[in-house]
Amino acid sequence: MSSKRVSPEACQSGRWPWDDDVVPVTGRVDTHSVLTRITVITPSYNQGAFLEETIRSVLGQNYPNLQYIVVDGGSTDESHQILDRYESQIDHVIREPDRGQSDAIGKGLALADGEWFNWINSDDRLEPGTLWELARCVGPKTDLLAFRVKVEDANGNSPVDQRSMMYNSNLSALSMLRCDDYSFSQPGLWFRMDHLRDCGGINPALNYGFDWDLLVRYLAMFPHVTYSDHVGAMFRLHDQSKTVVELSKADVSENRFQQENDCIRNQLESSLSPGLAKASRLGRRRKPWNDRMVAVLDQLDRSPAGAAWQLSKEIWQDPAARVSWRTVGAIGRLLSRYVRPSFWK
């Protein structure tokens, strides 16, 4: 790894001084102790439009004990020229065909030697100071570190119809399997490497839900999550991202995230504890109900009272799955539309 670095203070300021030759200043953590070894893996395929920004966001962390691995699956765009430019500052660059994103990450993990690990996709980026914040936050009882994640579109702007910030909250194997009120955003999650391997690692046979599958198995064994308000990464929504392509499909039967989730649940229900298997079976019934509530909330031209009454009646068709704080919240949001702000009065 090249010795040309930038200070964590410069990164924290929000600038991107990628080309500055600045002497490192590491006052954010106790530099008299050995800094935690961190592995970052970037899987990439034909993301030349964003790849350089991703690479620079990792190298620009100026974290001395970083292992950075980029795995390119045989790109045919400008990715090769970008990798040539930065290869001397990246620990390992793998350029060969793969079977998809999870397979590419697995190839990187075969070379990984860090204590902590995450993957940053080649259309996303790390936010300034993230690796230093990780080193500061993790303790002996931390199994998983969870940061916030900002959202941008292809042009670097906050998306018009989406949230500009994603949060990791209420993370546990139970809440995820039950489809309780939890949220997760993979770019903001950091795993202990030994725990990752103990839980079986990433399933290379999965292409769309491997992060959800990994997180459930991981938390089933290692449940202690440390949450940080630091914005650790940027997740990019653009026309070619898997999230946008699949979630835009009106027919849920064509959504490959949903198709793969059914297969994942089948595997988990046969391998996890009876209690978690039961939670997953409940989650299968709760997921369509949660989707139903979202659809009703999006019907802005409908009477809020009528919509709330309709949901209230539907609850009793399957109360075990449908009575939840999320349901209470959805009905409350509908009825709150009748409360006018004070400045309207």
mmCIF file of C-alpha atoms in Angstrom:
data_model
loop_
_atom_site.group_PDB
_atom_site.id
_atom_site.type_symbol
_atom_site.label_atom_id
_atom_site.label_comp_id
_atom_site.label_asym_id
_atom_site.label_seq_id
_atom_site.Cartn_x
_atom_site.Cartn_y
_atom_site.Cartn_z
ATOM 1 C CA MET A 1 0.000 0.000 0.000
ATOM 2 C CA SER A 2 1.329 3.418 -0.926
ATOM 3 C CA SER A 3 2.481 5.735 1.858
ATOM 4 C CA LYS A 4 0.712 8.706 0.246
ATOM 5 C CA ARG A 5 -2.151 9.359 2.641
ATOM 6 C CA VAL A 6 -4.390 12.115 3.875
ATOM 7 C CA SER A 7 -5.138 12.866 7.487
ATOM 8 C CA PRO A 8 -8.332 11.649 9.154
ATOM 9 C CA GLU A 9 -9.053 15.250 10.143
ATOM 10 C CA ALA A 10 -8.986 16.279 6.484
ATOM 11 C CA CYS A 11 -11.319 13.438 5.597
ATOM 12 C CA GLN A 12 -13.641 14.317 8.456
ATOM 13 C CA SER A 13 -13.957 17.874 7.192
ATOM 14 C CA GLY A 14 -15.985 16.636 4.241
ATOM 15 C CA ARG A 15 -13.359 17.497 1.608
ATOM 16 C CA TRP A 16 -11.980 14.809 -0.688
ATOM 17 C CA PRO A 17 -8.244 15.670 -0.810
ATOM 18 C CA TRP A 18 -7.404 12.534 -2.775
ATOM 19 C CA ASP A 19 -4.312 14.026 -4.352
ATOM 20 C CA ASP A 20 -3.022 15.990 -1.364
ATOM 21 C CA ASP A 21 0.305 14.815 0.043
ATOM 22 C CA VAL A 22 -0.502 15.434 3.706
ATOM 23 C CA VAL A 23 1.308 14.057 6.742
ATOM 24 C CA PRO A 24 -1.104 11.753 8.616
ATOM 25 C CA VAL A 25 -2.479 12.964 11.932
ATOM 26 C CA THR A 26 -4.173 10.201 13.890
ATOM 27 C CA GLY A 27 -5.489 11.940 16.978
ATOM 28 C CA ARG A 28 -8.926 10.377 16.766
ATOM 29 C CA VAL A 29 -7.854 7.106 18.389
ATOM 30 C CA ASP A 30 -5.123 5.932 20.729
ATOM 31 C CA THR A 31 -2.266 5.502 18.274
ATOM 32 C CA HIS A 32 -0.023 4.001 20.950
ATOM 33 C CA SER A 33 -2.008 0.787 20.583
ATOM 34 C CA VAL A 34 -2.159 -1.303 17.429
ATOM 35 C CA LEU A 35 -4.914 -0.092 15.124
ATOM 36 C CA THR A 36 -7.602 -2.625 14.270
ATOM 37 C CA ARG A 37 -6.931 -4.380 10.967
ATOM 38 C CA ILE A 38 -9.810 -3.660 8.556
ATOM 39 C CA THR A 39 -10.552 -5.382 5.247
ATOM 40 C CA VAL A 40 -12.665 -3.651 2.595
ATOM 41 C CA ILE A 41 -13.692 -5.537 -0.546
ATOM 42 C CA THR A 42 -15.140 -3.910 -3.662
ATOM 43 C CA PRO A 43 -16.864 -6.275 -6.115
ATOM 44 C CA SER A 44 -17.250 -4.654 -9.515
ATOM 45 C CA TYR A 45 -18.584 -5.313 -12.987
ATOM 46 C CA ASN A 46 -18.959 -2.599 -15.626
ATOM 47 C CA GLN A 47 -19.317 0.225 -13.100
ATOM 48 C CA GLY A 48 -16.641 2.417 -14.612
ATOM 49 C CA ALA A 49 -18.832 5.492 -14.212
ATOM 50 C CA PHE A 50 -18.602 5.217 -10.416
ATOM 51 C CA LEU A 51 -15.635 2.921 -9.704
ATOM 52 C CA GLU A 52 -12.994 5.621 -9.321
ATOM 53 C CA GLU A 53 -15.065 7.476 -6.736
ATOM 54 C CA THR A 54 -15.483 4.239 -4.789
ATOM 55 C CA ILE A 55 -11.756 3.461 -4.833
ATOM 56 C CA ARG A 56 -10.792 6.985 -3.813
ATOM 57 C CA SER A 57 -13.296 6.982 -0.980
ATOM 58 C CA VAL A 58 -11.542 3.932 0.483
ATOM 59 C CA LEU A 59 -7.947 5.023 -0.108
ATOM 60 C CA GLY A 60 -8.793 8.550 1.054
ATOM 61 C CA GLN A 61 -9.691 7.221 4.504
ATOM 62 C CA ASN A 62 -5.943 7.356 5.215
ATOM 63 C CA TYR A 63 -6.309 4.419 7.579
ATOM 64 C CA PRO A 64 -2.875 2.825 8.094
ATOM 65 C CA ASN A 65 -3.996 -0.720 8.889
ATOM 66 C CA LEU A 66 -6.276 -1.208 5.879
ATOM 67 C CA GLN A 67 -6.413 -4.154 3.515
ATOM 68 C CA TYR A 68 -8.229 -3.184 0.314
ATOM 69 C CA ILE A 69 -9.269 -5.767 -2.272
ATOM 70 C CA VAL A 70 -11.020 -5.081 -5.594
ATOM 71 C CA VAL A 71 -12.569 -7.965 -7.525
ATOM 72 C CA ASP A 72 -13.536 -7.207 -11.128
ATOM 73 C CA GLY A 73 -15.630 -9.812 -12.916
ATOM 74 C CA GLY A 74 -14.371 -9.127 -16.431
ATOM 75 C CA SER A 75 -15.611 -5.606 -17.111
ATOM 76 C CA THR A 76 -15.730 -4.388 -20.697
ATOM 77 C CA ASP A 77 -15.957 -0.665 -19.920
ATOM 78 C CA GLU A 78 -13.346 1.788 -18.612
ATOM 79 C CA SER A 79 -12.958 -0.134 -15.343
ATOM 80 C CA HIS A 80 -9.640 -1.673 -16.436
ATOM 81 C CA GLN A 81 -8.040 1.713 -17.054
ATOM 82 C CA ILE A 82 -9.216 2.908 -13.638
ATOM 83 C CA LEU A 83 -7.840 -0.196 -11.923
ATOM 84 C CA ASP A 84 -4.515 0.219 -13.741
ATOM 85 C CA ARG A 85 -4.287 3.733 -12.326
ATOM 86 C CA TYR A 86 -4.790 2.690 -8.697
ATOM 87 C CA GLU A 87 -3.485 -0.874 -8.633
ATOM 88 C CA SER A 88 -0.242 0.070 -6.885
ATOM 89 C CA GLN A 89 -2.241 1.405 -3.916
ATOM 90 C CA ILE A 90 -4.634 -1.562 -3.659
ATOM 91 C CA ASP A 91 -3.516 -4.701 -1.836
ATOM 92 C CA HIS A 92 -5.125 -7.162 -4.239
ATOM 93 C CA VAL A 93 -6.805 -6.645 -7.604
ATOM 94 C CA ILE A 94 -8.506 -9.737 -9.023
ATOM 95 C CA ARG A 95 -9.576 -9.586 -12.665
ATOM 96 C CA GLU A 96 -11.401 -12.700 -13.789
ATOM 97 C CA PRO A 97 -14.951 -13.815 -14.570
ATOM 98 C CA ASP A 98 -17.155 -14.648 -11.606
ATOM 99 C CA ARG A 99 -20.678 -15.921 -10.989
ATOM 100 C CA GLY A 100 -21.956 -12.668 -9.577
ATOM 101 C CA GLN A 101 -21.549 -10.271 -6.677
ATOM 102 C CA SER A 102 -21.544 -12.830 -3.867
ATOM 103 C CA ASP A 103 -18.989 -14.990 -5.683
ATOM 104 C CA ALA A 104 -16.765 -11.943 -6.217
ATOM 105 C CA ILE A 105 -16.898 -11.026 -2.524
ATOM 106 C CA GLY A 106 -16.071 -14.632 -1.656
ATOM 107 C CA LYS A 107 -12.931 -14.447 -3.790
ATOM 108 C CA GLY A 108 -11.873 -11.382 -1.859
ATOM 109 C CA LEU A 109 -12.617 -13.032 1.478
ATOM 110 C CA ALA A 110 -10.274 -15.885 0.564
ATOM 111 C CA LEU A 111 -7.452 -13.295 0.741
ATOM 112 C CA ALA A 112 -8.802 -11.268 3.656
ATOM 113 C CA ASP A 113 -6.809 -10.926 6.876
ATOM 114 C CA GLY A 114 -8.634 -8.120 8.686
ATOM 115 C CA GLU A 115 -10.312 -8.275 12.083
ATOM 116 C CA TRP A 116 -13.271 -6.315 10.719
ATOM 117 C CA PHE A 117 -14.811 -6.494 7.269
ATOM 118 C CA ASN A 118 -17.369 -4.986 4.932
ATOM 119 C CA TRP A 119 -17.842 -4.782 1.192
ATOM 120 C CA ILE A 120 -18.434 -1.509 -0.627
ATOM 121 C CA ASN A 121 -19.997 -1.921 -4.038
ATOM 122 C CA SER A 122 -18.432 -0.131 -6.974
ATOM 123 C CA ASP A 123 -21.302 2.340 -7.292
ATOM 124 C CA ASP A 124 -21.256 3.257 -3.579
ATOM 125 C CA ARG A 125 -18.603 4.918 -1.413
ATOM 126 C CA LEU A 126 -17.271 5.181 2.113
ATOM 127 C CA GLU A 127 -17.922 8.504 3.800
ATOM 128 C CA PRO A 128 -15.004 10.483 5.304
ATOM 129 C CA GLY A 129 -13.538 9.193 8.554
ATOM 130 C CA THR A 130 -15.504 5.942 8.603
ATOM 131 C CA LEU A 131 -12.605 3.568 9.244
ATOM 132 C CA TRP A 132 -11.255 5.756 12.036
ATOM 133 C CA GLU A 133 -14.725 5.865 13.571
ATOM 134 C CA LEU A 134 -14.894 2.068 13.387
ATOM 135 C CA ALA A 135 -11.568 1.769 15.200
ATOM 136 C CA ARG A 136 -12.845 4.156 17.876
ATOM 137 C CA CYS A 137 -16.242 2.486 18.373
ATOM 138 C CA VAL A 138 -15.594 -1.234 18.450
ATOM 139 C CA GLY A 139 -15.026 -2.924 21.774
ATOM 140 C CA PRO A 140 -14.641 -6.504 22.945
ATOM 141 C CA LYS A 141 -18.421 -6.952 23.223
ATOM 142 C CA THR A 142 -19.219 -5.562 19.768
ATOM 143 C CA ASP A 143 -20.247 -8.263 17.290
ATOM 144 C CA LEU A 144 -21.606 -5.929 14.619
ATOM 145 C CA LEU A 145 -21.068 -2.190 14.096
ATOM 146 C CA ALA A 146 -23.902 -0.274 12.431
ATOM 147 C CA PHE A 147 -23.538 3.182 10.854
ATOM 148 C CA ARG A 148 -26.070 5.368 9.080
ATOM 149 C CA VAL A 149 -26.039 5.431 5.266
ATOM 150 C CA LYS A 150 -26.837 8.403 3.034
ATOM 151 C CA VAL A 151 -28.594 7.950 -0.315
ATOM 152 C CA GLU A 152 -27.709 9.642 -3.597
ATOM 153 C CA ASP A 153 -28.742 9.306 -7.219
ATOM 154 C CA ALA A 154 -26.431 8.906 -10.212
ATOM 155 C CA ASN A 155 -25.662 12.643 -10.178
ATOM 156 C CA GLY A 156 -24.785 12.819 -6.490
ATOM 157 C CA ASN A 157 -28.072 14.423 -5.450
ATOM 158 C CA SER A 158 -30.545 13.289 -2.813
ATOM 159 C CA PRO A 159 -33.250 11.214 -4.547
ATOM 160 C CA VAL A 160 -36.539 13.030 -5.054
ATOM 161 C CA ASP A 161 -38.904 10.182 -4.172
ATOM 162 C CA GLN A 162 -36.742 8.329 -1.651
ATOM 163 C CA ARG A 163 -35.339 8.929 1.810
ATOM 164 C CA SER A 164 -31.992 10.720 1.822
ATOM 165 C CA MET A 165 -30.776 8.703 4.829
ATOM 166 C CA MET A 166 -31.015 5.001 5.647
ATOM 167 C CA TYR A 167 -30.761 3.722 9.207
ATOM 168 C CA ASN A 168 -29.765 0.433 10.755
ATOM 169 C CA SER A 169 -32.125 -0.195 13.656
ATOM 170 C CA ASN A 170 -33.606 -2.991 15.794
ATOM 171 C CA LEU A 171 -31.302 -5.566 14.215
ATOM 172 C CA SER A 172 -31.688 -9.129 15.449
ATOM 173 C CA ALA A 173 -32.286 -12.487 13.818
ATOM 174 C CA LEU A 174 -35.717 -12.604 15.450
ATOM 175 C CA SER A 175 -36.883 -9.179 14.242
ATOM 176 C CA MET A 176 -35.638 -9.813 10.706
ATOM 177 C CA LEU A 177 -37.239 -13.233 10.411
ATOM 178 C CA ARG A 178 -40.533 -12.004 11.892
ATOM 179 C CA CYS A 179 -40.570 -8.904 9.639
ATOM 180 C CA ASP A 180 -40.821 -6.722 12.721
ATOM 181 C CA ASP A 181 -40.123 -3.012 12.545
ATOM 182 C CA TYR A 182 -36.405 -3.150 11.738
ATOM 183 C CA SER A 183 -34.237 -1.628 9.038
ATOM 184 C CA PHE A 184 -30.834 -2.487 7.646
ATOM 185 C CA SER A 185 -28.513 -1.001 5.078
ATOM 186 C CA GLN A 186 -25.548 -3.221 4.235
ATOM 187 C CA PRO A 187 -22.995 -0.498 3.352
ATOM 188 C CA GLY A 188 -23.198 0.690 6.961
ATOM 189 C CA LEU A 189 -22.616 -2.717 8.596
ATOM 190 C CA TRP A 190 -19.219 -4.011 9.711
ATOM 191 C CA PHE A 191 -18.631 -7.635 10.678
ATOM 192 C CA ARG A 192 -16.000 -9.344 12.813
ATOM 193 C CA MET A 193 -14.078 -11.574 10.418
ATOM 194 C CA ASP A 194 -13.849 -14.570 12.755
ATOM 195 C CA HIS A 195 -17.587 -14.386 13.476
ATOM 196 C CA LEU A 196 -18.319 -14.100 9.762
ATOM 197 C CA ARG A 197 -16.475 -17.321 9.086
ATOM 198 C CA ASP A 198 -17.979 -19.068 12.111
ATOM 199 C CA CYS A 199 -21.527 -18.430 10.856
ATOM 200 C CA GLY A 200 -20.752 -19.820 7.398
ATOM 201 C CA GLY A 201 -19.890 -16.636 5.518
ATOM 202 C CA ILE A 202 -21.546 -15.403 2.342
ATOM 203 C CA ASN A 203 -23.529 -17.930 0.319
ATOM 204 C CA PRO A 204 -22.111 -17.711 -3.242
ATOM 205 C CA ALA A 205 -25.231 -19.368 -4.674
ATOM 206 C CA LEU A 206 -27.304 -16.277 -3.835
ATOM 207 C CA ASN A 207 -27.353 -13.131 -5.967
ATOM 208 C CA TYR A 208 -30.040 -10.845 -4.537
ATOM 209 C CA GLY A 209 -30.603 -11.617 -0.865
ATOM 210 C CA PHE A 210 -27.187 -12.819 0.261
ATOM 211 C CA ASP A 211 -26.689 -9.817 2.564
ATOM 212 C CA TRP A 212 -30.011 -10.469 4.350
ATOM 213 C CA ASP A 213 -29.220 -14.181 4.606
ATOM 214 C CA LEU A 214 -25.748 -13.462 6.002
ATOM 215 C CA LEU A 215 -27.038 -10.967 8.545
ATOM 216 C CA VAL A 216 -29.720 -13.322 9.893
ATOM 217 C CA ARG A 217 -27.253 -16.199 10.320
ATOM 218 C CA TYR A 218 -24.629 -13.874 11.803
ATOM 219 C CA LEU A 219 -26.970 -12.287 14.355
ATOM 220 C CA ALA A 220 -28.401 -15.667 15.321
ATOM 221 C CA MET A 221 -24.935 -16.513 16.666
ATOM 222 C CA PHE A 222 -23.488 -13.079 17.471
ATOM 223 C CA PRO A 223 -26.293 -10.720 18.546
ATOM 224 C CA HIS A 224 -24.501 -7.720 20.086
ATOM 225 C CA VAL A 225 -24.870 -4.665 17.827
ATOM 226 C CA THR A 226 -23.210 -1.298 18.450
ATOM 227 C CA TYR A 227 -25.035 1.578 16.737
ATOM 228 C CA SER A 228 -23.284 4.787 15.698
ATOM 229 C CA ASP A 229 -24.793 8.067 14.466
ATOM 230 C CA HIS A 230 -21.830 8.461 12.109
ATOM 231 C CA VAL A 231 -22.757 8.422 8.414
ATOM 232 C CA GLY A 232 -20.535 5.580 7.287
ATOM 233 C CA ALA A 233 -21.304 5.158 3.604
ATOM 234 C CA MET A 234 -23.249 6.374 0.599
ATOM 235 C CA PHE A 235 -25.676 4.053 -1.183
ATOM 236 C CA ARG A 236 -26.361 5.029 -4.780
ATOM 237 C CA LEU A 237 -29.719 4.528 -6.469
ATOM 238 C CA HIS A 238 -29.515 4.606 -10.255
ATOM 239 C CA ASP A 239 -31.276 3.003 -13.203
ATOM 240 C CA GLN A 240 -28.926 0.016 -13.417
ATOM 241 C CA SER A 241 -28.694 -0.835 -9.711
ATOM 242 C CA LYS A 242 -30.223 -4.171 -8.718
ATOM 243 C CA THR A 243 -32.359 -2.517 -6.072
ATOM 244 C CA VAL A 244 -33.998 -0.138 -8.549
ATOM 245 C CA VAL A 245 -34.427 -2.751 -11.290
ATOM 246 C CA GLU A 246 -36.079 -5.370 -9.080
ATOM 247 C CA LEU A 247 -38.180 -3.154 -6.820
ATOM 248 C CA SER A 248 -39.634 -1.364 -9.854
ATOM 249 C CA LYS A 249 -41.359 -4.563 -10.964
ATOM 250 C CA ALA A 250 -45.079 -4.285 -10.288
ATOM 251 C CA ASP A 251 -45.585 -8.051 -10.283
ATOM 252 C CA VAL A 252 -44.040 -9.401 -7.078
ATOM 253 C CA SER A 253 -43.694 -12.816 -8.741
ATOM 254 C CA GLU A 254 -41.084 -11.269 -11.062
ATOM 255 C CA ASN A 255 -39.124 -9.649 -8.230
ATOM 256 C CA ARG A 256 -35.982 -11.721 -7.814
ATOM 257 C CA PHE A 257 -35.358 -10.355 -4.325
ATOM 258 C CA GLN A 258 -38.678 -11.866 -3.230
ATOM 259 C CA GLN A 259 -38.079 -15.119 -5.111
ATOM 260 C CA GLU A 260 -34.697 -15.581 -3.510
ATOM 261 C CA ASN A 261 -36.020 -14.630 -0.075
ATOM 262 C CA ASP A 262 -38.433 -17.569 -0.233
ATOM 263 C CA CYS A 263 -35.517 -19.926 -0.947
ATOM 264 C CA ILE A 264 -33.442 -18.368 1.835
ATOM 265 C CA ARG A 265 -36.250 -18.821 4.347
ATOM 266 C CA ASN A 266 -36.584 -22.477 3.342
ATOM 267 C CA GLN A 267 -32.904 -23.019 4.106
ATOM 268 C CA LEU A 268 -32.954 -21.028 7.342
ATOM 269 C CA GLU A 269 -36.044 -22.774 8.676
ATOM 270 C CA SER A 270 -34.278 -26.111 8.322
ATOM 271 C CA SER A 271 -31.008 -24.980 9.918
ATOM 272 C CA LEU A 272 -31.838 -22.460 12.663
ATOM 273 C CA SER A 273 -33.341 -23.131 16.093
ATOM 274 C CA PRO A 274 -37.030 -24.134 16.323
ATOM 275 C CA GLY A 275 -37.853 -20.721 17.779
ATOM 276 C CA LEU A 276 -36.262 -18.838 14.880
ATOM 277 C CA ALA A 277 -37.817 -21.222 12.354
ATOM 278 C CA LYS A 278 -41.226 -20.427 13.855
ATOM 279 C CA ALA A 279 -40.428 -16.707 13.638
ATOM 280 C CA SER A 280 -39.607 -17.104 9.944
ATOM 281 C CA ARG A 281 -42.913 -18.826 9.229
ATOM 282 C CA LEU A 282 -44.694 -15.926 10.911
ATOM 283 C CA GLY A 283 -42.603 -13.511 8.849
ATOM 284 C CA ARG A 284 -43.781 -15.126 5.621
ATOM 285 C CA ARG A 285 -47.338 -14.133 6.550
ATOM 286 C CA ARG A 286 -46.402 -10.718 7.897
ATOM 287 C CA LYS A 287 -44.384 -9.548 4.865
ATOM 288 C CA PRO A 288 -47.408 -9.293 2.494
ATOM 289 C CA TRP A 289 -49.306 -7.455 5.224
ATOM 290 C CA ASN A 290 -46.480 -4.946 5.641
ATOM 291 C CA ASP A 291 -46.455 -4.419 1.867
ATOM 292 C CA ARG A 292 -50.224 -3.939 1.954
ATOM 293 C CA MET A 293 -49.917 -1.190 4.576
ATOM 294 C CA VAL A 294 -47.276 0.612 2.512
ATOM 295 C CA ALA A 295 -49.555 0.509 -0.534
ATOM 296 C CA VAL A 296 -52.472 1.938 1.464
ATOM 297 C CA LEU A 297 -50.304 4.734 2.867
ATOM 298 C CA ASP A 298 -49.295 5.641 -0.688
ATOM 299 C CA GLN A 299 -52.947 6.114 -1.740
ATOM 300 C CA LEU A 300 -53.060 9.838 -1.053
ATOM 301 C CA ASP A 301 -56.331 10.340 -2.940
ATOM 302 C CA ARG A 302 -58.225 7.982 -0.637
ATOM 303 C CA SER A 303 -60.116 8.949 2.516
ATOM 304 C CA PRO A 304 -57.664 8.442 5.415
ATOM 305 C CA ALA A 305 -60.486 7.395 7.746
ATOM 306 C CA GLY A 306 -61.796 4.908 5.203
ATOM 307 C CA ALA A 307 -58.330 3.468 4.648
ATOM 308 C CA ALA A 308 -57.715 3.184 8.405
ATOM 309 C CA TRP A 309 -61.073 1.454 8.886
ATOM 310 C CA GLN A 310 -60.315 -0.979 6.074
ATOM 311 C CA LEU A 311 -56.940 -1.898 7.577
ATOM 312 C CA SER A 312 -58.528 -2.290 11.009
ATOM 313 C CA LYS A 313 -60.994 -4.824 9.615
ATOM 314 C CA GLU A 314 -58.304 -6.740 7.721
ATOM 315 C CA ILE A 315 -56.164 -7.136 10.845
ATOM 316 C CA TRP A 316 -58.501 -9.763 12.247
ATOM 317 C CA GLN A 317 -58.092 -12.054 9.251
ATOM 318 C CA ASP A 318 -54.694 -13.034 10.709
ATOM 319 C CA PRO A 319 -54.180 -11.209 14.023
ATOM 320 C CA ALA A 320 -51.031 -13.151 14.970
ATOM 321 C CA ALA A 321 -49.240 -11.754 11.914
ATOM 322 C CA ARG A 322 -50.972 -8.396 11.609
ATOM 323 C CA VAL A 323 -51.189 -7.032 15.151
ATOM 324 C CA SER A 324 -47.916 -5.148 15.577
ATOM 325 C CA TRP A 325 -46.517 -1.736 16.409
ATOM 326 C CA ARG A 326 -45.977 -1.201 12.686
ATOM 327 C CA THR A 327 -49.713 -1.684 12.121
ATOM 328 C CA VAL A 328 -50.543 0.747 14.920
ATOM 329 C CA GLY A 329 -48.125 3.228 13.380
ATOM 330 C CA ALA A 330 -49.646 2.901 9.903
ATOM 331 C CA ILE A 331 -53.166 3.541 11.184
ATOM 332 C CA GLY A 332 -51.895 6.445 13.264
ATOM 333 C CA ARG A 333 -50.224 7.999 10.221
ATOM 334 C CA LEU A 334 -53.463 7.750 8.256
ATOM 335 C CA LEU A 335 -55.496 9.441 10.973
ATOM 336 C CA SER A 336 -52.843 12.122 11.511
ATOM 337 C CA ARG A 337 -53.629 13.439 8.035
ATOM 338 C CA TYR A 338 -56.686 15.076 9.593
ATOM 339 C CA VAL A 339 -54.517 17.103 11.978
ATOM 340 C CA ARG A 340 -53.701 20.398 10.311
ATOM 341 C CA PRO A 341 -50.475 22.217 11.233
ATOM 342 C CA SER A 342 -51.007 25.138 13.606
ATOM 343 C CA PHE A 343 -49.969 27.683 10.970
ATOM 344 C CA TRP A 344 -53.028 26.646 8.884
ATOM 345 C CA LYS A 345 -55.446 27.572 11.674
#
